[in-house]
Amino acid sequence: MRTKFFGSLAVASLLVSGANAVTFDVFGHIGTAYSFGIDKINDGSGESKQPWFGGVTARAGFEVGFGPVSLGLGVAGGLPYLISPDGAFKSIVERGFFTKPGDVKWYNWLSDAYLRVDTRNFSLIGGRYDLSTFFDGKDGKTKNGVDWISGLSEGVSLKLETRYLTWWANYAYEIMDFGARNPGRIGSDLMGFHQYGHVGFGSNSHYMSTGVDININEMLYVDPFVTYVLQDGDDVIQLGGKVELDLGNKKFSSQTTFRGMYQNWYENTFLLWLDQEFKIYDLVKFGGGVYTVGKNGGIYHTSEKSRFYGNTFGQNTDFFSAGRDVWYVFTGLTHKYFDLDILYADWDYKEISVVGSVNIINNRSMKWSVGGGWVQENHFDKAIAFTKFSF
């Protein structure tokens, strides 16, 4: 599969080499974060110590465009550092949150290797590429129903756009991530690195999803989807969607989002999720939400778009496990030069988080942020600090 793909890239580059309009863009990030655990854990020697560790991750690549055709290449990696205590905790960090450098296959340092075609109404991308950039746009603000998979993927994706709706489809064979699989959190993608691996469970899994994004007057968005995950007999079927209602103006706006899903994986289960956000002058935000997951099974996902920070800086909490009923409230600030998120969640998942950042540089070509905060996840406290440079 990889040999055929790289051969296709070579053929494509020859076909478009005679094009007149050539563009060149770079993309990626480099950053580090550190988690200062406040609650002590047993280090295996009978002593209790505070769990501390840091992570550094990087990705760098370029895209060359020849009219409607683009080719991209990139590399990525990540390492933990200053881990304390030793023993079981160190092993969890080195082998759970990160893939050890010696275990990374040589071709898995290659994060991006793709061919992309963009016309007025149609976009197609294949190879290794960033799903979030393809569906959400470079600014992350494009409305769509691709909520449960994101990040770097090996596969094929497409979009067919009309005035009122967009049909999309996605196939993924392997995925790569930087730990937290939530692209919308402050300081994300800094405390983990997992090389490309099968998207599901088993040795030969395939992730297939398709849906329609309906846009009614830039006010009502309806996004139904269906997902099928083929994985060694334990296949997953999901039928779901999202309805979003946007009202108001720049002075005061409201965004109401309802997500629902039926899933069959061993057993039948479901998700119902309501989220409400208000904004004042596109600066101050506040709101809340509630969701429930069926008792017969948790929701299968490789990514999610919750507001929580419990997984962003080194935990492996499943927010959507079986039988969870959770409510939350939040507030914060969003500005070109600073961001702040404050959240309180309770019932079957508990979180108190205050995370902020200052954007020292923020323009069309680069962004440099420095930040930190405090996260209490199910009664485990930690302080965090980070810096991230994106381009």
mmCIF file of C-alpha atoms in Angstrom:
data_model
loop_
_atom_site.group_PDB
_atom_site.id
_atom_site.type_symbol
_atom_site.label_atom_id
_atom_site.label_comp_id
_atom_site.label_asym_id
_atom_site.label_seq_id
_atom_site.Cartn_x
_atom_site.Cartn_y
_atom_site.Cartn_z
ATOM 1 C CA MET A 1 0.000 0.000 0.000
ATOM 2 C CA ARG A 2 2.782 2.452 0.941
ATOM 3 C CA THR A 3 4.873 1.578 -2.152
ATOM 4 C CA LYS A 4 1.911 2.205 -4.447
ATOM 5 C CA PHE A 5 1.110 5.487 -2.733
ATOM 6 C CA PHE A 6 4.621 6.921 -2.969
ATOM 7 C CA GLY A 7 4.729 5.815 -6.592
ATOM 8 C CA SER A 8 1.485 7.687 -7.219
ATOM 9 C CA LEU A 9 2.995 10.805 -5.652
ATOM 10 C CA ALA A 10 5.945 10.612 -8.047
ATOM 11 C CA VAL A 11 3.673 10.238 -11.087
ATOM 12 C CA ALA A 12 1.482 13.105 -9.924
ATOM 13 C CA SER A 13 4.486 15.384 -9.448
ATOM 14 C CA LEU A 14 5.601 14.723 -13.036
ATOM 15 C CA LEU A 15 2.125 15.447 -14.385
ATOM 16 C CA VAL A 16 1.889 18.821 -12.687
ATOM 17 C CA SER A 17 5.533 19.885 -12.989
ATOM 18 C CA GLY A 18 4.723 21.960 -16.034
ATOM 19 C CA ALA A 19 2.118 24.068 -14.296
ATOM 20 C CA ASN A 20 2.773 27.829 -14.252
ATOM 21 C CA ALA A 21 1.291 28.939 -10.904
ATOM 22 C CA VAL A 22 3.290 27.348 -8.101
ATOM 23 C CA THR A 23 2.651 28.049 -4.414
ATOM 24 C CA PHE A 24 4.700 26.985 -1.407
ATOM 25 C CA ASP A 25 3.462 26.831 2.190
ATOM 26 C CA VAL A 26 4.910 25.434 5.403
ATOM 27 C CA PHE A 27 3.023 24.010 8.379
ATOM 28 C CA GLY A 28 3.673 22.495 11.763
ATOM 29 C CA HIS A 29 4.424 23.244 15.391
ATOM 30 C CA ILE A 30 7.019 22.821 18.114
ATOM 31 C CA GLY A 31 6.197 23.065 21.779
ATOM 32 C CA THR A 32 6.525 21.720 25.267
ATOM 33 C CA ALA A 33 4.325 21.340 28.327
ATOM 34 C CA TYR A 34 4.936 20.227 31.889
ATOM 35 C CA SER A 35 2.509 18.705 34.386
ATOM 36 C CA PHE A 36 3.139 19.267 38.097
ATOM 37 C CA GLY A 37 1.053 16.638 39.864
ATOM 38 C CA ILE A 38 -0.145 17.849 43.265
ATOM 39 C CA ASP A 39 -1.621 14.637 44.681
ATOM 40 C CA LYS A 40 0.977 12.024 45.637
ATOM 41 C CA ILE A 41 1.096 8.504 44.186
ATOM 42 C CA ASN A 42 3.019 5.386 45.231
ATOM 43 C CA ASP A 43 6.247 5.033 43.241
ATOM 44 C CA GLY A 44 6.509 1.272 43.853
ATOM 45 C CA SER A 45 9.065 1.539 46.650
ATOM 46 C CA GLY A 46 6.577 2.248 49.397
ATOM 47 C CA GLU A 47 7.073 6.014 49.184
ATOM 48 C CA SER A 48 4.500 8.473 47.873
ATOM 49 C CA LYS A 49 5.643 11.169 45.480
ATOM 50 C CA GLN A 50 4.055 13.819 43.311
ATOM 51 C CA PRO A 51 3.864 12.717 39.635
ATOM 52 C CA TRP A 52 5.681 15.196 37.405
ATOM 53 C CA PHE A 53 6.590 14.909 33.744
ATOM 54 C CA GLY A 54 7.013 16.974 30.625
ATOM 55 C CA GLY A 55 6.511 16.437 26.937
ATOM 56 C CA VAL A 56 7.917 18.023 23.815
ATOM 57 C CA THR A 57 6.399 17.471 20.371
ATOM 58 C CA ALA A 58 7.128 18.793 16.907
ATOM 59 C CA ARG A 59 5.791 18.561 13.380
ATOM 60 C CA ALA A 60 7.188 20.275 10.301
ATOM 61 C CA GLY A 61 6.187 20.020 6.678
ATOM 62 C CA PHE A 62 5.544 21.824 3.440
ATOM 63 C CA GLU A 63 2.915 21.883 0.717
ATOM 64 C CA VAL A 64 3.615 22.698 -2.919
ATOM 65 C CA GLY A 65 0.630 23.740 -5.003
ATOM 66 C CA PHE A 66 0.320 23.509 -8.782
ATOM 67 C CA GLY A 67 -3.027 25.132 -9.484
ATOM 68 C CA PRO A 68 -5.724 22.758 -8.186
ATOM 69 C CA VAL A 69 -3.205 20.037 -7.260
ATOM 70 C CA SER A 70 -1.074 20.097 -4.107
ATOM 71 C CA LEU A 71 1.612 17.788 -2.732
ATOM 72 C CA GLY A 72 2.589 17.721 0.929
ATOM 73 C CA LEU A 73 5.378 16.155 2.995
ATOM 74 C CA GLY A 74 6.047 16.379 6.723
ATOM 75 C CA VAL A 75 7.707 14.702 9.703
ATOM 76 C CA ALA A 76 6.706 14.549 13.375
ATOM 77 C CA GLY A 77 7.814 13.189 16.721
ATOM 78 C CA GLY A 78 7.659 13.604 20.474
ATOM 79 C CA LEU A 79 9.536 12.776 23.688
ATOM 80 C CA PRO A 80 8.837 12.862 27.436
ATOM 81 C CA TYR A 81 11.354 14.333 29.880
ATOM 82 C CA LEU A 82 12.002 14.892 33.609
ATOM 83 C CA ILE A 83 9.687 12.080 34.726
ATOM 84 C CA SER A 84 9.220 11.557 38.459
ATOM 85 C CA PRO A 85 8.799 9.165 40.173
ATOM 86 C CA ASP A 86 10.467 6.185 38.507
ATOM 87 C CA GLY A 87 8.843 2.770 38.346
ATOM 88 C CA ALA A 88 5.288 2.205 37.165
ATOM 89 C CA PHE A 89 4.509 5.877 36.563
ATOM 90 C CA LYS A 90 7.584 6.370 34.376
ATOM 91 C CA SER A 91 6.657 3.287 32.358
ATOM 92 C CA ILE A 92 3.110 4.621 31.839
ATOM 93 C CA VAL A 93 4.451 7.919 30.529
ATOM 94 C CA GLU A 94 7.152 6.424 28.287
ATOM 95 C CA ARG A 95 5.046 3.595 26.872
ATOM 96 C CA GLY A 96 1.476 4.831 27.313
ATOM 97 C CA PHE A 97 1.532 8.541 26.567
ATOM 98 C CA PHE A 98 4.403 8.251 24.060
ATOM 99 C CA THR A 99 5.771 5.745 21.575
ATOM 100 C CA LYS A 100 9.394 5.138 22.530
ATOM 101 C CA PRO A 101 11.733 6.463 19.792
ATOM 102 C CA GLY A 102 13.344 3.050 19.378
ATOM 103 C CA ASP A 103 9.927 1.512 18.699
ATOM 104 C CA VAL A 104 8.937 3.999 15.979
ATOM 105 C CA LYS A 105 9.185 2.420 12.534
ATOM 106 C CA TRP A 106 11.304 4.498 10.180
ATOM 107 C CA TYR A 107 8.410 5.349 7.861
ATOM 108 C CA ASN A 108 6.249 6.474 10.799
ATOM 109 C CA TRP A 109 8.379 9.558 11.362
ATOM 110 C CA LEU A 110 6.710 10.656 8.121
ATOM 111 C CA SER A 111 3.557 12.374 9.372
ATOM 112 C CA ASP A 112 2.434 13.851 6.048
ATOM 113 C CA ALA A 113 2.717 12.508 2.525
ATOM 114 C CA TYR A 114 -0.335 13.427 0.511
ATOM 115 C CA LEU A 115 -1.831 14.424 -2.794
ATOM 116 C CA ARG A 116 -4.675 16.955 -2.675
ATOM 117 C CA VAL A 117 -7.000 18.196 -5.409
ATOM 118 C CA ASP A 118 -9.209 21.274 -4.911
ATOM 119 C CA THR A 119 -11.723 22.629 -7.390
ATOM 120 C CA ARG A 120 -14.526 25.116 -6.859
ATOM 121 C CA ASN A 121 -16.936 22.534 -5.422
ATOM 122 C CA PHE A 122 -14.866 19.406 -4.870
ATOM 123 C CA SER A 123 -11.880 18.524 -2.681
ATOM 124 C CA LEU A 124 -10.047 15.204 -2.449
ATOM 125 C CA ILE A 125 -7.014 14.236 -0.381
ATOM 126 C CA GLY A 126 -5.193 10.931 -0.047
ATOM 127 C CA GLY A 127 -2.139 9.598 1.768
ATOM 128 C CA ARG A 128 -1.065 10.832 5.209
ATOM 129 C CA TYR A 129 -2.585 14.186 6.120
ATOM 130 C CA ASP A 130 -4.261 16.285 8.814
ATOM 131 C CA LEU A 131 -7.975 15.508 8.913
ATOM 132 C CA SER A 132 -8.706 18.577 11.033
ATOM 133 C CA THR A 133 -7.169 20.955 8.494
ATOM 134 C CA PHE A 134 -9.012 19.295 5.608
ATOM 135 C CA PHE A 135 -12.481 19.391 7.191
ATOM 136 C CA ASP A 136 -12.261 22.295 9.674
ATOM 137 C CA GLY A 137 -10.067 24.585 7.564
ATOM 138 C CA LYS A 138 -6.756 26.142 8.558
ATOM 139 C CA ASP A 139 -8.518 28.432 11.043
ATOM 140 C CA GLY A 140 -10.570 25.548 12.494
ATOM 141 C CA LYS A 141 -13.866 27.385 12.000
ATOM 142 C CA THR A 142 -15.511 25.563 9.074
ATOM 143 C CA LYS A 143 -18.850 24.070 10.161
ATOM 144 C CA ASN A 144 -19.100 20.294 9.646
ATOM 145 C CA GLY A 145 -20.235 17.064 11.262
ATOM 146 C CA VAL A 146 -16.833 15.351 11.488
ATOM 147 C CA ASP A 147 -16.706 15.329 15.298
ATOM 148 C CA TRP A 148 -15.414 11.884 16.252
ATOM 149 C CA ILE A 149 -12.149 11.562 14.319
ATOM 150 C CA SER A 150 -9.423 14.171 13.818
ATOM 151 C CA GLY A 151 -5.683 14.645 13.638
ATOM 152 C CA LEU A 152 -3.248 12.891 11.326
ATOM 153 C CA SER A 153 -4.706 10.063 9.264
ATOM 154 C CA GLU A 154 -3.596 7.605 6.592
ATOM 155 C CA GLY A 155 -6.443 7.183 4.137
ATOM 156 C CA VAL A 156 -8.671 9.150 1.768
ATOM 157 C CA SER A 157 -11.141 11.992 2.381
ATOM 158 C CA LEU A 158 -13.373 14.036 0.113
ATOM 159 C CA LYS A 159 -15.876 16.899 0.135
ATOM 160 C CA LEU A 160 -18.472 17.852 -2.466
ATOM 161 C CA GLU A 161 -19.874 21.321 -1.767
ATOM 162 C CA THR A 162 -23.016 23.011 -3.021
ATOM 163 C CA ARG A 163 -24.707 26.211 -1.916
ATOM 164 C CA TYR A 164 -26.818 24.586 0.789
ATOM 165 C CA LEU A 165 -25.077 21.344 1.673
ATOM 166 C CA THR A 166 -21.793 19.495 1.640
ATOM 167 C CA TRP A 167 -21.398 15.745 1.246
ATOM 168 C CA TRP A 168 -18.278 14.329 2.834
ATOM 169 C CA ALA A 169 -16.695 10.909 3.172
ATOM 170 C CA ASN A 170 -13.681 9.628 5.040
ATOM 171 C CA TYR A 171 -11.697 6.394 5.054
ATOM 172 C CA ALA A 172 -8.856 5.861 7.542
ATOM 173 C CA TYR A 173 -6.546 2.872 7.857
ATOM 174 C CA GLU A 174 -4.115 4.274 10.430
ATOM 175 C CA ILE A 175 -3.935 7.383 12.621
ATOM 176 C CA MET A 176 -1.225 9.282 14.521
ATOM 177 C CA ASP A 177 -1.716 11.647 17.451
ATOM 178 C CA PHE A 178 0.050 13.879 19.952
ATOM 179 C CA GLY A 179 -1.653 12.498 23.038
ATOM 180 C CA ALA A 180 -4.855 14.435 23.624
ATOM 181 C CA ARG A 181 -7.285 13.859 20.783
ATOM 182 C CA ASN A 182 -9.209 17.089 21.139
ATOM 183 C CA PRO A 183 -8.009 19.750 18.707
ATOM 184 C CA GLY A 184 -9.934 22.602 20.334
ATOM 185 C CA ARG A 185 -8.235 22.830 23.736
ATOM 186 C CA ILE A 186 -5.671 25.431 24.774
ATOM 187 C CA GLY A 187 -2.176 23.924 24.845
ATOM 188 C CA SER A 188 -3.175 20.637 23.209
ATOM 189 C CA ASP A 189 -0.877 18.274 21.243
ATOM 190 C CA LEU A 190 2.147 18.702 23.542
ATOM 191 C CA MET A 191 2.136 15.809 26.023
ATOM 192 C CA GLY A 192 2.049 12.671 23.941
ATOM 193 C CA PHE A 193 3.076 11.052 20.676
ATOM 194 C CA HIS A 194 1.749 7.819 19.201
ATOM 195 C CA GLN A 195 3.124 6.638 15.876
ATOM 196 C CA TYR A 196 0.775 5.638 13.074
ATOM 197 C CA GLY A 197 -1.252 2.602 14.085
ATOM 198 C CA HIS A 198 -4.527 0.916 13.244
ATOM 199 C CA VAL A 199 -7.508 3.160 13.801
ATOM 200 C CA GLY A 200 -9.508 0.420 15.535
ATOM 201 C CA PHE A 201 -8.809 -2.721 17.507
ATOM 202 C CA GLY A 202 -7.203 -5.714 15.858
ATOM 203 C CA SER A 203 -4.546 -6.135 13.212
ATOM 204 C CA ASN A 204 -6.562 -5.084 10.163
ATOM 205 C CA SER A 205 -9.083 -2.366 10.988
ATOM 206 C CA HIS A 206 -10.742 0.131 8.664
ATOM 207 C CA TYR A 207 -12.644 3.307 9.592
ATOM 208 C CA MET A 208 -15.313 4.469 7.133
ATOM 209 C CA SER A 209 -17.638 7.412 7.663
ATOM 210 C CA THR A 210 -19.857 9.617 5.532
ATOM 211 C CA GLY A 211 -22.344 12.382 6.126
ATOM 212 C CA VAL A 212 -24.073 15.504 4.886
ATOM 213 C CA ASP A 213 -23.689 19.047 6.248
ATOM 214 C CA ILE A 214 -26.817 21.116 5.590
ATOM 215 C CA ASN A 215 -26.512 24.901 5.955
ATOM 216 C CA ILE A 216 -29.757 26.894 6.234
ATOM 217 C CA ASN A 217 -29.165 30.660 6.026
ATOM 218 C CA GLU A 218 -25.937 30.490 8.062
ATOM 219 C CA MET A 219 -28.213 29.962 11.063
ATOM 220 C CA LEU A 220 -29.283 26.309 11.249
ATOM 221 C CA TYR A 221 -26.828 23.476 10.575
ATOM 222 C CA VAL A 222 -27.949 19.850 10.316
ATOM 223 C CA ASP A 223 -25.191 17.222 10.078
ATOM 224 C CA PRO A 224 -26.274 13.542 9.927
ATOM 225 C CA PHE A 225 -23.604 10.847 9.549
ATOM 226 C CA VAL A 226 -23.006 7.104 9.527
ATOM 227 C CA THR A 227 -19.781 5.382 10.596
ATOM 228 C CA TYR A 228 -18.681 1.775 10.135
ATOM 229 C CA VAL A 229 -15.497 0.420 11.721
ATOM 230 C CA LEU A 230 -14.350 -2.963 10.446
ATOM 231 C CA GLN A 231 -12.073 -4.584 13.043
ATOM 232 C CA ASP A 232 -11.571 -8.364 13.201
ATOM 233 C CA GLY A 233 -15.209 -9.284 13.786
ATOM 234 C CA ASP A 234 -15.900 -6.668 16.481
ATOM 235 C CA ASP A 235 -17.371 -4.201 14.016
ATOM 236 C CA VAL A 236 -18.830 -0.862 15.092
ATOM 237 C CA ILE A 237 -21.865 0.819 13.544
ATOM 238 C CA GLN A 238 -22.798 4.381 14.453
ATOM 239 C CA LEU A 239 -25.771 6.421 13.246
ATOM 240 C CA GLY A 240 -25.904 9.963 14.509
ATOM 241 C CA GLY A 241 -25.776 13.624 13.843
ATOM 242 C CA LYS A 242 -25.607 17.158 15.092
ATOM 243 C CA VAL A 243 -28.045 20.071 14.963
ATOM 244 C CA GLU A 244 -26.652 23.547 15.621
ATOM 245 C CA LEU A 245 -28.659 26.772 15.906
ATOM 246 C CA ASP A 246 -26.754 30.083 15.730
ATOM 247 C CA LEU A 247 -28.603 33.278 16.680
ATOM 248 C CA GLY A 248 -27.683 36.867 17.451
ATOM 249 C CA ASN A 249 -25.014 39.275 16.286
ATOM 250 C CA LYS A 250 -21.526 40.412 17.247
ATOM 251 C CA LYS A 251 -22.797 42.124 20.410
ATOM 252 C CA PHE A 252 -24.571 39.040 21.753
ATOM 253 C CA SER A 253 -24.827 35.595 20.160
ATOM 254 C CA SER A 254 -26.118 32.160 21.058
ATOM 255 C CA GLN A 255 -24.962 28.757 19.797
ATOM 256 C CA THR A 256 -27.106 25.750 20.721
ATOM 257 C CA THR A 257 -25.718 22.339 19.729
ATOM 258 C CA PHE A 258 -27.437 18.978 20.105
ATOM 259 C CA ARG A 259 -25.623 15.731 19.299
ATOM 260 C CA GLY A 260 -27.215 12.314 19.196
ATOM 261 C CA MET A 261 -25.877 8.877 18.329
ATOM 262 C CA TYR A 262 -26.987 5.254 18.205
ATOM 263 C CA GLN A 263 -24.192 2.673 18.320
ATOM 264 C CA ASN A 264 -23.969 -1.083 17.947
ATOM 265 C CA TRP A 265 -20.711 -2.586 19.245
ATOM 266 C CA TYR A 266 -21.173 -5.808 21.226
ATOM 267 C CA GLU A 267 -24.334 -4.158 22.616
ATOM 268 C CA ASN A 268 -26.633 -1.334 21.592
ATOM 269 C CA THR A 269 -25.960 2.018 23.240
ATOM 270 C CA PHE A 270 -26.560 5.723 22.657
ATOM 271 C CA LEU A 271 -25.381 9.273 23.335
ATOM 272 C CA LEU A 272 -27.514 12.382 23.899
ATOM 273 C CA TRP A 273 -25.603 15.649 24.342
ATOM 274 C CA LEU A 274 -26.808 19.259 24.621
ATOM 275 C CA ASP A 275 -24.370 22.200 24.705
ATOM 276 C CA GLN A 276 -25.254 25.892 24.990
ATOM 277 C CA GLU A 277 -22.795 28.756 24.508
ATOM 278 C CA PHE A 278 -23.396 32.505 24.705
ATOM 279 C CA LYS A 279 -20.908 35.145 23.537
ATOM 280 C CA ILE A 280 -20.662 38.869 24.221
ATOM 281 C CA TYR A 281 -18.797 40.912 21.592
ATOM 282 C CA ASP A 282 -16.994 37.721 20.482
ATOM 283 C CA LEU A 283 -14.907 38.142 23.629
ATOM 284 C CA VAL A 284 -16.692 36.772 26.701
ATOM 285 C CA LYS A 285 -18.207 33.291 26.514
ATOM 286 C CA PHE A 286 -20.315 31.365 29.014
ATOM 287 C CA GLY A 287 -22.764 28.486 29.036
ATOM 288 C CA GLY A 288 -23.195 24.863 29.959
ATOM 289 C CA GLY A 289 -24.203 21.421 28.836
ATOM 290 C CA VAL A 290 -25.331 17.949 29.784
ATOM 291 C CA TYR A 291 -24.954 14.506 28.226
ATOM 292 C CA THR A 292 -25.873 10.904 28.905
ATOM 293 C CA VAL A 293 -24.390 7.651 27.593
ATOM 294 C CA GLY A 294 -26.303 4.357 27.506
ATOM 295 C CA LYS A 295 -25.483 1.794 30.183
ATOM 296 C CA ASN A 296 -24.789 -1.067 27.721
ATOM 297 C CA GLY A 297 -21.591 0.395 26.310
ATOM 298 C CA GLY A 298 -19.427 3.459 25.836
ATOM 299 C CA ILE A 299 -19.111 5.508 22.660
ATOM 300 C CA TYR A 300 -16.337 4.441 20.274
ATOM 301 C CA HIS A 301 -14.274 7.433 19.176
ATOM 302 C CA THR A 302 -10.737 8.328 18.191
ATOM 303 C CA SER A 303 -11.356 12.022 18.863
ATOM 304 C CA GLU A 304 -14.004 14.260 20.401
ATOM 305 C CA LYS A 305 -14.966 17.922 20.707
ATOM 306 C CA SER A 306 -15.785 18.285 24.383
ATOM 307 C CA ARG A 307 -14.790 21.290 26.487
ATOM 308 C CA PHE A 308 -12.904 19.199 29.064
ATOM 309 C CA TYR A 309 -9.192 19.357 29.895
ATOM 310 C CA GLY A 310 -8.925 16.031 31.712
ATOM 311 C CA ASN A 311 -7.073 14.426 28.772
ATOM 312 C CA THR A 312 -5.164 17.414 27.430
ATOM 313 C CA PHE A 313 -2.154 17.205 29.735
ATOM 314 C CA GLY A 314 -1.483 13.528 30.268
ATOM 315 C CA GLN A 315 -4.515 11.566 31.463
ATOM 316 C CA ASN A 316 -6.429 8.802 29.658
ATOM 317 C CA THR A 317 -9.962 9.434 30.893
ATOM 318 C CA ASP A 318 -12.838 8.270 28.700
ATOM 319 C CA PHE A 319 -15.472 10.991 28.976
ATOM 320 C CA PHE A 320 -18.002 8.864 27.081
ATOM 321 C CA SER A 321 -17.768 5.490 28.835
ATOM 322 C CA ALA A 322 -20.871 3.404 29.549
ATOM 323 C CA GLY A 323 -23.531 4.828 31.836
ATOM 324 C CA ARG A 324 -22.042 8.294 32.261
ATOM 325 C CA ASP A 325 -24.338 11.206 33.053
ATOM 326 C CA VAL A 326 -22.433 14.503 33.170
ATOM 327 C CA TRP A 327 -23.319 18.174 33.406
ATOM 328 C CA TYR A 328 -20.961 21.137 33.130
ATOM 329 C CA VAL A 329 -20.832 24.930 33.127
ATOM 330 C CA PHE A 330 -18.107 27.104 31.656
ATOM 331 C CA THR A 331 -16.956 30.622 31.007
ATOM 332 C CA GLY A 332 -13.917 32.207 29.421
ATOM 333 C CA LEU A 333 -12.394 34.768 27.111
ATOM 334 C CA THR A 334 -11.437 34.542 23.433
ATOM 335 C CA HIS A 335 -9.250 37.200 21.840
ATOM 336 C CA LYS A 336 -6.543 37.442 19.212
ATOM 337 C CA TYR A 337 -3.890 37.843 21.905
ATOM 338 C CA PHE A 338 -5.234 35.791 24.823
ATOM 339 C CA ASP A 339 -7.519 32.862 25.657
ATOM 340 C CA LEU A 340 -9.027 31.635 28.922
ATOM 341 C CA ASP A 341 -11.170 28.564 29.691
ATOM 342 C CA ILE A 342 -12.834 27.948 33.068
ATOM 343 C CA LEU A 343 -14.985 24.826 33.521
ATOM 344 C CA TYR A 344 -16.781 22.911 36.254
ATOM 345 C CA ALA A 345 -18.219 19.412 35.584
ATOM 346 C CA ASP A 346 -20.016 17.007 37.925
ATOM 347 C CA TRP A 347 -21.955 13.739 38.301
ATOM 348 C CA ASP A 348 -20.181 10.723 36.771
ATOM 349 C CA TYR A 349 -17.230 12.778 35.556
ATOM 350 C CA LYS A 350 -15.816 15.571 37.706
ATOM 351 C CA GLU A 351 -13.528 18.345 36.559
ATOM 352 C CA ILE A 352 -12.497 21.819 37.635
ATOM 353 C CA SER A 353 -10.158 23.484 35.159
ATOM 354 C CA VAL A 354 -8.692 26.939 34.648
ATOM 355 C CA VAL A 355 -6.396 27.125 31.603
ATOM 356 C CA GLY A 356 -5.200 30.252 29.832
ATOM 357 C CA SER A 357 -2.650 31.443 27.311
ATOM 358 C CA VAL A 358 -1.155 34.657 25.975
ATOM 359 C CA ASN A 359 -0.472 34.831 22.249
ATOM 360 C CA ILE A 360 2.793 36.743 21.979
ATOM 361 C CA ILE A 361 2.673 36.413 18.188
ATOM 362 C CA ASN A 362 -0.541 35.739 16.284
ATOM 363 C CA ASN A 363 -0.760 36.473 12.579
ATOM 364 C CA ARG A 364 -1.635 34.634 9.380
ATOM 365 C CA SER A 365 1.689 32.819 9.153
ATOM 366 C CA MET A 366 2.619 31.999 12.766
ATOM 367 C CA LYS A 367 1.449 31.875 16.375
ATOM 368 C CA TRP A 368 3.474 31.734 19.591
ATOM 369 C CA SER A 369 1.594 31.068 22.815
ATOM 370 C CA VAL A 370 2.683 30.812 26.448
ATOM 371 C CA GLY A 371 0.259 29.579 29.058
ATOM 372 C CA GLY A 372 -0.628 27.447 32.007
ATOM 373 C CA GLY A 373 -3.301 26.625 34.505
ATOM 374 C CA TRP A 374 -4.735 24.120 36.926
ATOM 375 C CA VAL A 375 -6.823 21.005 36.276
ATOM 376 C CA GLN A 376 -8.621 18.817 38.805
ATOM 377 C CA GLU A 377 -9.847 15.667 37.081
ATOM 378 C CA ASN A 378 -11.876 13.249 39.240
ATOM 379 C CA HIS A 379 -10.172 14.644 42.372
ATOM 380 C CA PHE A 380 -6.625 14.428 40.932
ATOM 381 C CA ASP A 381 -4.987 17.867 40.873
ATOM 382 C CA LYS A 382 -2.188 19.141 38.656
ATOM 383 C CA ALA A 383 -0.715 22.460 37.619
ATOM 384 C CA ILE A 384 0.444 22.821 34.030
ATOM 385 C CA ALA A 385 2.642 25.175 32.026
ATOM 386 C CA PHE A 386 3.329 25.207 28.290
ATOM 387 C CA THR A 387 4.595 27.090 25.293
ATOM 388 C CA LYS A 388 3.777 26.358 21.653
ATOM 389 C CA PHE A 389 4.917 27.817 18.351
ATOM 390 C CA SER A 390 2.732 27.037 15.316
ATOM 391 C CA PHE A 391 3.225 27.920 11.673
#
